[in-house]
C-alpha positions as CSV (number, residue, x, y, z in Angstrom):
1,M,-10.6,2.0,-3.7
2,Y,-8.6,3.5,-0.8
3,L,-5.2,3.1,-2.5
4,H,-6.7,4.2,-5.8
5,D,-8.1,7.4,-4.3
6,R,-4.7,8.2,-2.8
7,A,-2.6,7.4,-5.8
8,D,-0.9,10.1,-7.9
9,K,-1.3,10.3,-11.7
10,D,1.3,7.4,-12.1
11,G,-0.7,5.1,-9.8
12,K,1.8,5.5,-6.8
13,C,1.0,5.9,-3.2
14,Y,2.7,5.0,0.1
15,P,0.4,5.0,3.1
16,A,1.5,2.8,6.1
17,I,-0.5,-0.4,6.9
18,G,-1.5,1.2,10.2
19,T,-2.8,4.3,8.5
20,I,-4.9,2.4,6.1
21,A,-6.2,0.2,9.0
22,T,-7.1,3.2,11.1
23,E,-8.7,5.2,8.4
24,L,-10.8,2.3,7.2
25,K,-11.5,1.0,10.7
26,L,-10.1,-2.5,9.9
27,S,-7.4,-4.6,11.6
28,R,-3.8,-4.5,10.4
29,S,-4.1,-8.3,9.5
30,T,-7.2,-7.6,7.3
31,V,-5.4,-4.8,5.5
32,K,-2.3,-7.0,4.9
33,R,-4.5,-9.9,3.6
34,A,-6.3,-7.5,1.2
35,V,-3.0,-6.1,-0.1
36,T,-1.8,-9.7,-0.7
37,D,-5.0,-10.5,-2.6
38,L,-4.7,-7.4,-4.8
39,E,-1.1,-8.3,-5.6
40,R,-2.0,-11.9,-6.5
41,T,-4.8,-10.7,-8.9
42,G,-2.5,-8.1,-10.5
43,H,-4.4,-5.0,-9.4
44,L,-1.5,-3.8,-7.2
45,R,2.3,-4.0,-7.1
46,K,4.0,-3.5,-3.8
47,E,7.7,-2.4,-3.3
48,N,9.5,-2.2,0.0
49,R,11.0,1.1,0.9
50,W,13.9,1.7,3.3
51,R,15.1,4.7,5.3
52,E,18.7,5.9,5.1
53,N,19.5,4.4,8.4
54,G,18.4,1.0,7.1
55,G,15.1,0.9,8.8
56,K,11.9,-0.2,7.0
57,S,9.6,2.6,5.8
58,S,6.1,2.3,4.4
59,N,5.6,0.3,1.3
60,M,5.3,2.0,-2.2
61,Y,2.1,0.8,-3.9
62,Y,1.6,0.9,-7.6
63,V,-2.1,0.7,-8.4
64,K,-3.4,-0.3,-11.8
65,L,-5.4,2.7,-12.9
């Protein structure tokens, strides 16, 4: 529900794992595990995002609406 509530009309959102964990009062590992489970069941697609300097940014999530 968290990602669904934050997704735009196309089902895209990009909160950081740390942000999700903080707002839901969960550990980062619990959030990562939940994202993996949602990917495996086809409810979510995750895409890595990168900064211009080559550093990793937050993931882009595509939620099945």
